[in-house]
PDB file of N, CA, C and O in Angstrom:
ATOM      1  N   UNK A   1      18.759   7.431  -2.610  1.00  0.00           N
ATOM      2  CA  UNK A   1      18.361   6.188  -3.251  1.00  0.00           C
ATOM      3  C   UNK A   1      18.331   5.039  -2.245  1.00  0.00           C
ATOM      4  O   UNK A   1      17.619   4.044  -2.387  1.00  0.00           O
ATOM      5  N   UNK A   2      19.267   5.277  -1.082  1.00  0.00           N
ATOM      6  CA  UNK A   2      19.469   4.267  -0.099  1.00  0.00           C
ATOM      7  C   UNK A   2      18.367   4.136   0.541  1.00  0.00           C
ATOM      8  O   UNK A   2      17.850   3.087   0.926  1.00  0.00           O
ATOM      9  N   UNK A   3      17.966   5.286   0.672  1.00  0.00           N
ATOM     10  CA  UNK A   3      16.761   5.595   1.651  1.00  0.00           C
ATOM     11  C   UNK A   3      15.617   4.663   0.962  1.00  0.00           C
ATOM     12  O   UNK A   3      15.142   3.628   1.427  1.00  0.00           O
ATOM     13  N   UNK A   4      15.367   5.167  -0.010  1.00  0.00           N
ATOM     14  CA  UNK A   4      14.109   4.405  -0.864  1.00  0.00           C
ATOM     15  C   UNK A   4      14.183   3.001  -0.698  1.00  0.00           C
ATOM     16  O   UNK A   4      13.340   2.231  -0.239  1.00  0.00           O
ATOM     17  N   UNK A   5      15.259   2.793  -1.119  1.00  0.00           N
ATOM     18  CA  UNK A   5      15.130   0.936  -1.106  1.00  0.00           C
ATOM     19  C   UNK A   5      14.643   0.728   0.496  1.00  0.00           C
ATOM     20  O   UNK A   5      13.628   0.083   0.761  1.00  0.00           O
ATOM     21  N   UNK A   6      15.385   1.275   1.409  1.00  0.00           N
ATOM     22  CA  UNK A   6      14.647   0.760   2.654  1.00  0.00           C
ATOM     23  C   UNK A   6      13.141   0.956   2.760  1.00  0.00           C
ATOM     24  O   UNK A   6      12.385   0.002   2.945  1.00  0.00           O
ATOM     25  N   UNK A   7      12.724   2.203   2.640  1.00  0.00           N
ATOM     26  CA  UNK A   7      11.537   2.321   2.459  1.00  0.00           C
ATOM     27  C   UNK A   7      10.360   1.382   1.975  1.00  0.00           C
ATOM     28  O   UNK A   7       9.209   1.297   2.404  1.00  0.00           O
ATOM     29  N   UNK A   8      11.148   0.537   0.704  1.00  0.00           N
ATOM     30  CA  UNK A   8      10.103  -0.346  -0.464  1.00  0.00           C
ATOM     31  C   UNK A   8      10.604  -1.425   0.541  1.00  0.00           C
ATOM     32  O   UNK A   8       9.660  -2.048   1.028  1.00  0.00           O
ATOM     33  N   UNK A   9      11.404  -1.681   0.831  1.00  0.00           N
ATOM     34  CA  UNK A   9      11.688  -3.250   1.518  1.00  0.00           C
ATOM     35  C   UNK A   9      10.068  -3.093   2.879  1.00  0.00           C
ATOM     36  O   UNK A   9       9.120  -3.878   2.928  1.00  0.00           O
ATOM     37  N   UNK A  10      10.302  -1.731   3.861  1.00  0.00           N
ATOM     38  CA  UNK A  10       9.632  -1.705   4.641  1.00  0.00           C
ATOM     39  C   UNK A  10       8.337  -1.936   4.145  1.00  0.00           C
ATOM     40  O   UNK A  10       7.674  -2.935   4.424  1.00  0.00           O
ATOM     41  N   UNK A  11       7.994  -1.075   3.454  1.00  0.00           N
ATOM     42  CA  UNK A  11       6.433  -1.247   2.860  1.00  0.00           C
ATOM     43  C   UNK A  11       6.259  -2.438   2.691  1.00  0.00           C
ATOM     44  O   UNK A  11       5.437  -2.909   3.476  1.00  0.00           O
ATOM     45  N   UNK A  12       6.776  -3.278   1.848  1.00  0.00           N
ATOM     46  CA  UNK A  12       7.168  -4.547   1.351  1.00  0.00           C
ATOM     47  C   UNK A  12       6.362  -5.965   2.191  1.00  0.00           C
ATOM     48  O   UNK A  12       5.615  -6.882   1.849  1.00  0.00           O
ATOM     49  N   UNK A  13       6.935  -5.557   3.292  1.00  0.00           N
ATOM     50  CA  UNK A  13       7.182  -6.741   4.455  1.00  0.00           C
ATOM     51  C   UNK A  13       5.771  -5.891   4.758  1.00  0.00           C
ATOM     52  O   UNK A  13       4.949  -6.516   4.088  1.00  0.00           O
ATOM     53  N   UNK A  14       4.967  -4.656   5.497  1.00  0.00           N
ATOM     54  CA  UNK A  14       4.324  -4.490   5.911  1.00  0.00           C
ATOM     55  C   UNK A  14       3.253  -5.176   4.681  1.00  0.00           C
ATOM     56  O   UNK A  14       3.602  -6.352   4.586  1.00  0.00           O
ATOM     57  N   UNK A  15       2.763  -5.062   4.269  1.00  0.00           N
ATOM     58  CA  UNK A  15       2.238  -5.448   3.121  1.00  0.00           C
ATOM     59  C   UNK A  15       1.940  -7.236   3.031  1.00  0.00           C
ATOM     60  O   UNK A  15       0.895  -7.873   2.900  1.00  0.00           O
ATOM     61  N   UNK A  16       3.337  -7.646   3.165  1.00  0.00           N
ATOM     62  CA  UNK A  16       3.112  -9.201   3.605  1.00  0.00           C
ATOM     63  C   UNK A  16       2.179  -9.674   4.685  1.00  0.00           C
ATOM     64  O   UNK A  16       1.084 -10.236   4.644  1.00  0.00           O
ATOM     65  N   UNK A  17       3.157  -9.166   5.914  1.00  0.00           N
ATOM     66  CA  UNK A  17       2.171  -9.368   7.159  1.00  0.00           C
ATOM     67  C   UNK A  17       1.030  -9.057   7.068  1.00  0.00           C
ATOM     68  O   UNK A  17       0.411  -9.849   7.779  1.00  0.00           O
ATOM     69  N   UNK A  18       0.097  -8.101   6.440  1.00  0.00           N
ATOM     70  CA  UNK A  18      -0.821  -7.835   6.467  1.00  0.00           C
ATOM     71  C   UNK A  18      -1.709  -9.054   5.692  1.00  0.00           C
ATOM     72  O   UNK A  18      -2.775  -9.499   6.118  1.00  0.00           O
ATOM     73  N   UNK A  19      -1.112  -9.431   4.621  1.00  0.00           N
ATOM     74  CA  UNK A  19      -1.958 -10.988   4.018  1.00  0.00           C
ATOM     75  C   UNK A  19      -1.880 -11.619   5.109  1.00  0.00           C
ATOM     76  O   UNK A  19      -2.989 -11.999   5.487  1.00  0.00           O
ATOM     77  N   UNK A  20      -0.711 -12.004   6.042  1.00  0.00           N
ATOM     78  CA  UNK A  20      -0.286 -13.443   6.508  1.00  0.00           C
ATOM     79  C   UNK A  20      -1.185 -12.985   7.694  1.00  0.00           C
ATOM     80  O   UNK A  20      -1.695 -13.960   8.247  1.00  0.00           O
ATOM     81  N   UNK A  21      -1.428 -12.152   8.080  1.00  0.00           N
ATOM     82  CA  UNK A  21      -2.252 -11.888   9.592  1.00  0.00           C
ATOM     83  C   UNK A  21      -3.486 -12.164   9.606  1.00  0.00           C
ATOM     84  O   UNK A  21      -4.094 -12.713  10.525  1.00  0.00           O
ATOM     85  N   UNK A  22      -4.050 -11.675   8.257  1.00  0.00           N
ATOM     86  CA  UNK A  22      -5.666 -11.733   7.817  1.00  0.00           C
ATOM     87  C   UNK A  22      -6.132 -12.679   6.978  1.00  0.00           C
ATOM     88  O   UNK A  22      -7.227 -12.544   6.433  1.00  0.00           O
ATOM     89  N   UNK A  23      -5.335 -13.767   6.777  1.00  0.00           N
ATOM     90  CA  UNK A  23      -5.323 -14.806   5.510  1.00  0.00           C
ATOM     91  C   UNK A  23      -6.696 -15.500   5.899  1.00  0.00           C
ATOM     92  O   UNK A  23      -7.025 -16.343   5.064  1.00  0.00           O
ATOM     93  N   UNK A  24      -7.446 -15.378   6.800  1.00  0.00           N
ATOM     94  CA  UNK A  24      -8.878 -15.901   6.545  1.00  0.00           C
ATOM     95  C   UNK A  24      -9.523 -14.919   6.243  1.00  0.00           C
ATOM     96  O   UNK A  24     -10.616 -15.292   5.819  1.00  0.00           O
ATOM     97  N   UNK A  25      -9.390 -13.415   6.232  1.00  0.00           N
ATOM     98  CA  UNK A  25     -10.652 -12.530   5.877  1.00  0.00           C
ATOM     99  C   UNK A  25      -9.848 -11.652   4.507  1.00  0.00           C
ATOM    100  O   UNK A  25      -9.163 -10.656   4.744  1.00  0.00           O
ATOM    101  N   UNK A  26     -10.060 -12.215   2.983  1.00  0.00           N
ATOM    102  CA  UNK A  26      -9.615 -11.642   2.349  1.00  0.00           C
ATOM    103  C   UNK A  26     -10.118  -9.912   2.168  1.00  0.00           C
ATOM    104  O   UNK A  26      -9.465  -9.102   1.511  1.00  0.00           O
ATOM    105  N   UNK A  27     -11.166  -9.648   2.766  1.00  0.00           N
ATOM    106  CA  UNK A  27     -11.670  -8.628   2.631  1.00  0.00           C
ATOM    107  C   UNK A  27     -11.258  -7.515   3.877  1.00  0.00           C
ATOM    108  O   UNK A  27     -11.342  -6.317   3.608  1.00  0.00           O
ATOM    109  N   UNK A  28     -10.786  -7.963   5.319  1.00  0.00           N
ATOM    110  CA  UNK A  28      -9.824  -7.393   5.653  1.00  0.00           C
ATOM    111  C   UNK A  28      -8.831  -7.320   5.131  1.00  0.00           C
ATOM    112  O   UNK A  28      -8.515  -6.131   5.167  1.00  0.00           O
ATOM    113  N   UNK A  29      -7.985  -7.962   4.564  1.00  0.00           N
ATOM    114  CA  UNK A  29      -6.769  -7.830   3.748  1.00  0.00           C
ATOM    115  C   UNK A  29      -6.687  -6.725   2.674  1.00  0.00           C
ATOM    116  O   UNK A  29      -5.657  -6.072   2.508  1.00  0.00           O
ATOM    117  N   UNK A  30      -7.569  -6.580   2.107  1.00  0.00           N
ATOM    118  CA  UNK A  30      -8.206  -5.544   1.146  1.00  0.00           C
ATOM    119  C   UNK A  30      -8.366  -4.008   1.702  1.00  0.00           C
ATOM    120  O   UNK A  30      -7.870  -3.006   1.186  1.00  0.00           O
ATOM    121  N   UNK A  31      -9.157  -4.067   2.846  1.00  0.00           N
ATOM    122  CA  UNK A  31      -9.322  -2.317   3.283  1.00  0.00           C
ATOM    123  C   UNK A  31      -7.875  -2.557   3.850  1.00  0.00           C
ATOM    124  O   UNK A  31      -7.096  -1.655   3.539  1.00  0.00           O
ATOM    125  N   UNK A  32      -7.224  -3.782   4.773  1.00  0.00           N
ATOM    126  CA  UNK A  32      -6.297  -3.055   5.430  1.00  0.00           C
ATOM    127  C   UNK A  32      -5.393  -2.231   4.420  1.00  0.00           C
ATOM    128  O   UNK A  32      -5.053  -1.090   4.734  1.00  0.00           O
ATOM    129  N   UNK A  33      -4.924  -2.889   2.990  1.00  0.00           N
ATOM    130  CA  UNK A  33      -4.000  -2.688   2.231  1.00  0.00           C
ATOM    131  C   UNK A  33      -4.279  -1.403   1.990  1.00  0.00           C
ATOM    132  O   UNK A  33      -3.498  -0.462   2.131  1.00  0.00           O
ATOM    133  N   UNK A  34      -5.408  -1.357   1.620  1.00  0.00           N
ATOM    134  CA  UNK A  34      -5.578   0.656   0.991  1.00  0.00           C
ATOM    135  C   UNK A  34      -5.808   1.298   1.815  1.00  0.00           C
ATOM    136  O   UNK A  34      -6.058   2.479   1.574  1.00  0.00           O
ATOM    137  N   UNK A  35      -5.828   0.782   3.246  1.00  0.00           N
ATOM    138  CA  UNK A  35      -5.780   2.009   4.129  1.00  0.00           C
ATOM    139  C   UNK A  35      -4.394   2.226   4.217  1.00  0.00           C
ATOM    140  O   UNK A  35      -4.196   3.387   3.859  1.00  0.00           O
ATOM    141  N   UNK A  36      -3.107   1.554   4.587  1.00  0.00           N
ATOM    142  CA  UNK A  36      -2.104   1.519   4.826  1.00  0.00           C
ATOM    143  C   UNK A  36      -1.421   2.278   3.624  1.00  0.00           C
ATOM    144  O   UNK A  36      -0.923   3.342   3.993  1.00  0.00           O
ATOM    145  N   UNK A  37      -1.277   2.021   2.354  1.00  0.00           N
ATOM    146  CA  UNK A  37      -1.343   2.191   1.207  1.00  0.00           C
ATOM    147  C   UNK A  37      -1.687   3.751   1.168  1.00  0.00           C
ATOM    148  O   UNK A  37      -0.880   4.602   0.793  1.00  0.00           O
ATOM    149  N   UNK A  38      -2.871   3.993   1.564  1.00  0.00           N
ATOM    150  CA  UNK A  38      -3.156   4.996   0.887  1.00  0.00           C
ATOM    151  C   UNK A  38      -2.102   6.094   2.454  1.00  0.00           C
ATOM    152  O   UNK A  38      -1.495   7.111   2.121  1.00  0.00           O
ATOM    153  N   UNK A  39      -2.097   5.726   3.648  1.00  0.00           N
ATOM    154  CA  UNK A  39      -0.968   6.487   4.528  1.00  0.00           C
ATOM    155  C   UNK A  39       0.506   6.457   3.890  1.00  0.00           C
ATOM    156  O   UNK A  39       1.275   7.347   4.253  1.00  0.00           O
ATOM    157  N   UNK A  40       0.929   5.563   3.027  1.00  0.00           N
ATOM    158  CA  UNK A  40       2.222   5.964   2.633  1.00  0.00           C
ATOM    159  C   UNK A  40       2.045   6.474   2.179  1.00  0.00           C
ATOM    160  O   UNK A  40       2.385   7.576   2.610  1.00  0.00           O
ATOM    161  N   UNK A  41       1.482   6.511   1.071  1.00  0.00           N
ATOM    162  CA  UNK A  41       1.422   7.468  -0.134  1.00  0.00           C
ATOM    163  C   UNK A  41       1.485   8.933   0.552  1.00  0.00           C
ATOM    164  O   UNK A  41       2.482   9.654   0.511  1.00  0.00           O
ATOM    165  N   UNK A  42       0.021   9.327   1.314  1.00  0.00           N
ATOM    166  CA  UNK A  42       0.443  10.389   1.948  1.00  0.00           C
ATOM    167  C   UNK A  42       1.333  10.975   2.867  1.00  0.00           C
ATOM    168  O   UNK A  42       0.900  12.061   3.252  1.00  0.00           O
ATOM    169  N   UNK A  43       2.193  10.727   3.260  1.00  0.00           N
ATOM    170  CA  UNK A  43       3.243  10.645   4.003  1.00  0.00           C
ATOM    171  C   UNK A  43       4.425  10.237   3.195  1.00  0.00           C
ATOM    172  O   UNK A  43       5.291   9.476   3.626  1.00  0.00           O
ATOM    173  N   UNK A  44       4.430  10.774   1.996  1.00  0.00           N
ATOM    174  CA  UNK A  44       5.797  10.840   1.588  1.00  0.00           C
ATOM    175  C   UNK A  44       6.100  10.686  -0.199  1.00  0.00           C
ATOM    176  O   UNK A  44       7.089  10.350  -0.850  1.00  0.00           O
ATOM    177  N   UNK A  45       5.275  10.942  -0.414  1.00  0.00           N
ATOM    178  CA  UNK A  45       5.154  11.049  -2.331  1.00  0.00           C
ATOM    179  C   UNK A  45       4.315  12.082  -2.404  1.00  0.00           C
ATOM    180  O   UNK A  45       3.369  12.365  -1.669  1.00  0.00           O
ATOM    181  N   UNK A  46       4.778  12.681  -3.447  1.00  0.00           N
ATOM    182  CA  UNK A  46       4.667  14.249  -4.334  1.00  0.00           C
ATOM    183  C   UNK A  46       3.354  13.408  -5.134  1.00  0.00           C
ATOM    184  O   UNK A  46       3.369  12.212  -5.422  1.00  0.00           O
ATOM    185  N   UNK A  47       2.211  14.395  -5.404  1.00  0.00           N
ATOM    186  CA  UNK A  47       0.820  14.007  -6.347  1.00  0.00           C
ATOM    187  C   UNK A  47      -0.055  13.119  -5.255  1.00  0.00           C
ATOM    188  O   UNK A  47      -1.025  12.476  -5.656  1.00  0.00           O
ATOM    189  N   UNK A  48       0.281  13.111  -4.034  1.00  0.00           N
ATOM    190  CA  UNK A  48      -0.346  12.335  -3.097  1.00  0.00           C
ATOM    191  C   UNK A  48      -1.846  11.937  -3.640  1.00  0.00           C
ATOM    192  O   UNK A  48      -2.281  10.794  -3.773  1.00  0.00           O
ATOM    193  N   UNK A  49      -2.543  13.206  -3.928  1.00  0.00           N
ATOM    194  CA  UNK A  49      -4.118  13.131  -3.841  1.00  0.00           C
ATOM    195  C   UNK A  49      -4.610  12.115  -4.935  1.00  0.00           C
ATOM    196  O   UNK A  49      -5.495  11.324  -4.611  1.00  0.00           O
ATOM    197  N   UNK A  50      -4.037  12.081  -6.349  1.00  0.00           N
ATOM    198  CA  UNK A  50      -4.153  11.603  -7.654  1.00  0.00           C
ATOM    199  C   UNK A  50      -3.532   9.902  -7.021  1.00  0.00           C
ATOM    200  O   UNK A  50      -4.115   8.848  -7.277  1.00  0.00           O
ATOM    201  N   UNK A  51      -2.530   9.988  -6.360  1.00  0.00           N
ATOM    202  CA  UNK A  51      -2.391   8.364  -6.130  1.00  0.00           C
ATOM    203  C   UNK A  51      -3.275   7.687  -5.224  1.00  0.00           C
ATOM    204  O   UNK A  51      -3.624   6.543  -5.515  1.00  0.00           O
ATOM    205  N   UNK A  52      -3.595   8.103  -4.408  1.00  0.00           N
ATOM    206  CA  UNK A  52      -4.566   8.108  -3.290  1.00  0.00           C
ATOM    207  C   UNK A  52      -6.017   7.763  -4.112  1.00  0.00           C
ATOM    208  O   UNK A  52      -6.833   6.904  -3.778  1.00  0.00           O
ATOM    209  N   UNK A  53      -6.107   8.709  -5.323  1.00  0.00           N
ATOM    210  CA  UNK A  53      -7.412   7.948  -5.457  1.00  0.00           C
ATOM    211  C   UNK A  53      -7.129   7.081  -6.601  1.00  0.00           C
ATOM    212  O   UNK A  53      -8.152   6.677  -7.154  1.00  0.00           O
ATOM    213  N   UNK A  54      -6.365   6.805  -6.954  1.00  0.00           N
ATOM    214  CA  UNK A  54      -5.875   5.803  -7.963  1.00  0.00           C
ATOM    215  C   UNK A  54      -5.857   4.425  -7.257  1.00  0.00           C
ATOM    216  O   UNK A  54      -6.246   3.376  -7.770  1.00  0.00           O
ATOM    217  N   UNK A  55      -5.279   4.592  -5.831  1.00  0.00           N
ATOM    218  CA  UNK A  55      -5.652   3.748  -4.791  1.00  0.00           C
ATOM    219  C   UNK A  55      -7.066   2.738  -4.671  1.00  0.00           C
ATOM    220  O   UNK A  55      -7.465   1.591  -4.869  1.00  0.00           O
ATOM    221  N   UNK A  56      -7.404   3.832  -4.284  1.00  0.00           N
ATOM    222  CA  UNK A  56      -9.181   3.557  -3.925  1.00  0.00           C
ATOM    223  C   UNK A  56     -10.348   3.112  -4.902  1.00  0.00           C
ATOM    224  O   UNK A  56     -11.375   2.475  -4.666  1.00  0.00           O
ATOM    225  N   UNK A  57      -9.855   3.656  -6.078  1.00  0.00           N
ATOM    226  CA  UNK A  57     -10.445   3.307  -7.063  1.00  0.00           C
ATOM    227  C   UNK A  57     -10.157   1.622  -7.583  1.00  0.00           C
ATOM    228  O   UNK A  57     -10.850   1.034  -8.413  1.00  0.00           O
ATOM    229  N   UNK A  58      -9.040   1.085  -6.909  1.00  0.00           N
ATOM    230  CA  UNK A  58      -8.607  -0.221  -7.762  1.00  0.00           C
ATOM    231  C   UNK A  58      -9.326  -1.074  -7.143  1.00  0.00           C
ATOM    232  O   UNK A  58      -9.752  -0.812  -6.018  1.00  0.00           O
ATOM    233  N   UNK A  59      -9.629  -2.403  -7.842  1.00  0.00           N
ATOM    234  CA  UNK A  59     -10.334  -3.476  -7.882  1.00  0.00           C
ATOM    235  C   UNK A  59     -10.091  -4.785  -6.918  1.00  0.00           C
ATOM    236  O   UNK A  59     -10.942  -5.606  -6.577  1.00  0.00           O
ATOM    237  N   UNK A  60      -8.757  -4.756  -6.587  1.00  0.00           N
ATOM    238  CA  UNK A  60      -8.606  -5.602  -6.033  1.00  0.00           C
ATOM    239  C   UNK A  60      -6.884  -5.616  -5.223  1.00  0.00           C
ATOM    240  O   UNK A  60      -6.112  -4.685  -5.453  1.00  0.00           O
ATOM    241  N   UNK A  61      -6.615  -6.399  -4.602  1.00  0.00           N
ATOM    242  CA  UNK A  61      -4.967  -5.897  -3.693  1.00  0.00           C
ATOM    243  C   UNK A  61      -3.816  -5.988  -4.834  1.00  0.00           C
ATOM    244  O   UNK A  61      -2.762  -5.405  -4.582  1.00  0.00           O
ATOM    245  N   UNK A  62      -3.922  -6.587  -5.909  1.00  0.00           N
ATOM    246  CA  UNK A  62      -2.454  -6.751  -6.778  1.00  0.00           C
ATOM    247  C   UNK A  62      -2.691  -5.002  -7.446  1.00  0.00           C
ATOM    248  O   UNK A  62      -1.921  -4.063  -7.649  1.00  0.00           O
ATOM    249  N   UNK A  63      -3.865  -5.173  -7.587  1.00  0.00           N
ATOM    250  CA  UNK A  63      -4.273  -3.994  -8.524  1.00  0.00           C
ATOM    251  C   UNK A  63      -3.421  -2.917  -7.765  1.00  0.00           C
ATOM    252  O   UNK A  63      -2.359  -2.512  -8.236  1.00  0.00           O
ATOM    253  N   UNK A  64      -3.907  -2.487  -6.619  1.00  0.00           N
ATOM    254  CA  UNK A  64      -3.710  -1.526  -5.300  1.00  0.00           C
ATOM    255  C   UNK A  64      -1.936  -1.343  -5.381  1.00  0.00           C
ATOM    256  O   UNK A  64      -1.533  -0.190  -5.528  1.00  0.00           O
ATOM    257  N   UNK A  65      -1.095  -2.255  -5.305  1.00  0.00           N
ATOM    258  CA  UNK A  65      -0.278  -2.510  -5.056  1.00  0.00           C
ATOM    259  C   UNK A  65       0.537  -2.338  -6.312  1.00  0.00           C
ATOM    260  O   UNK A  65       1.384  -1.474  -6.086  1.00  0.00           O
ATOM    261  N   UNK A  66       0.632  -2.790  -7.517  1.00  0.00           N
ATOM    262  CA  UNK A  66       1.012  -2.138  -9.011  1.00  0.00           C
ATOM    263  C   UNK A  66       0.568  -0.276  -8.619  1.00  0.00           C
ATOM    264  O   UNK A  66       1.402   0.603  -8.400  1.00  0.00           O
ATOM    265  N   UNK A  67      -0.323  -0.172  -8.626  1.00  0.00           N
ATOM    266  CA  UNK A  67      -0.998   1.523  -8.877  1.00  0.00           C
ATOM    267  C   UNK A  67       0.040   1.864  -7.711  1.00  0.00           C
ATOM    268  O   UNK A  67       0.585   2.945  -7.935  1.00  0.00           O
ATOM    269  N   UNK A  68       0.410   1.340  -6.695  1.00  0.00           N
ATOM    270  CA  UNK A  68       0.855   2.040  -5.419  1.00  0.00           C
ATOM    271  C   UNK A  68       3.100   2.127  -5.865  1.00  0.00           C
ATOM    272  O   UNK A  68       4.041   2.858  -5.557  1.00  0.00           O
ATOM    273  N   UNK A  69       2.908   1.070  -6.576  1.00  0.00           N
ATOM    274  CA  UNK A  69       4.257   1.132  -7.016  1.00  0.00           C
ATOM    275  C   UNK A  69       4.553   1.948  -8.055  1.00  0.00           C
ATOM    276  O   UNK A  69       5.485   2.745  -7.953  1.00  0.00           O
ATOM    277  N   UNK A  70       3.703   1.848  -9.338  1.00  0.00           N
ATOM    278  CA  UNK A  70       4.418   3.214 -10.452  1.00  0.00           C
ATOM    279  C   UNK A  70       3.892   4.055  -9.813  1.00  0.00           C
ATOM    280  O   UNK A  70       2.919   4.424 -10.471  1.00  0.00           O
ATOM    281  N   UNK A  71       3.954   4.637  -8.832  1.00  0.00           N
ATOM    282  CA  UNK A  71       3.739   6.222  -8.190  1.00  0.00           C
ATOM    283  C   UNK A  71       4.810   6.180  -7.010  1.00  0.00           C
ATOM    284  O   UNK A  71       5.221   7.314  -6.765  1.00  0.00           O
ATOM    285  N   UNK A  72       5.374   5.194  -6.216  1.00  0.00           N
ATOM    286  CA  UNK A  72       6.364   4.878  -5.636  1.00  0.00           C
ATOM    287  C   UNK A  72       7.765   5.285  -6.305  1.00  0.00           C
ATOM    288  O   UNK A  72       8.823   4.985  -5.752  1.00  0.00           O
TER     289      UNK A  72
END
């Protein structure tokens, strides 16, 4: 369980920086998130493929990011 929380903190912060780096190109902000997004997922959650495209399929970064957490 210890592990996890570090994990979500890490993601967390990666996730931030990624707005705060790209905060003029919301649309980099966007692929970066589901690319990144969609590497955790694979790299370390069970149903990878089904979240992955649950991923890809979403509309926008909050979206991405809810879908990326109830599968988290």
């Amino acid at each position: 369980a210890e592990q996890r929380l570090r994990k979500a903190a890490v993601i967390e912060r990666h996730m931030a920086l990624i707005a705060e780096h790209f905060v003029e190109s919301p649309r980099v902000v966007l692929n970066q998130t589901r690319r990144r997004l969609g590497w955790y997922v694979e790299h370390g959650l069970p149903h990878s493929n089904a979240a992955r495209a649950a991923i890809h399929q979403s509309h926008d970064r909050e979206e991405m990011l809810d879908v990326f957490w109830r599968w988290f």
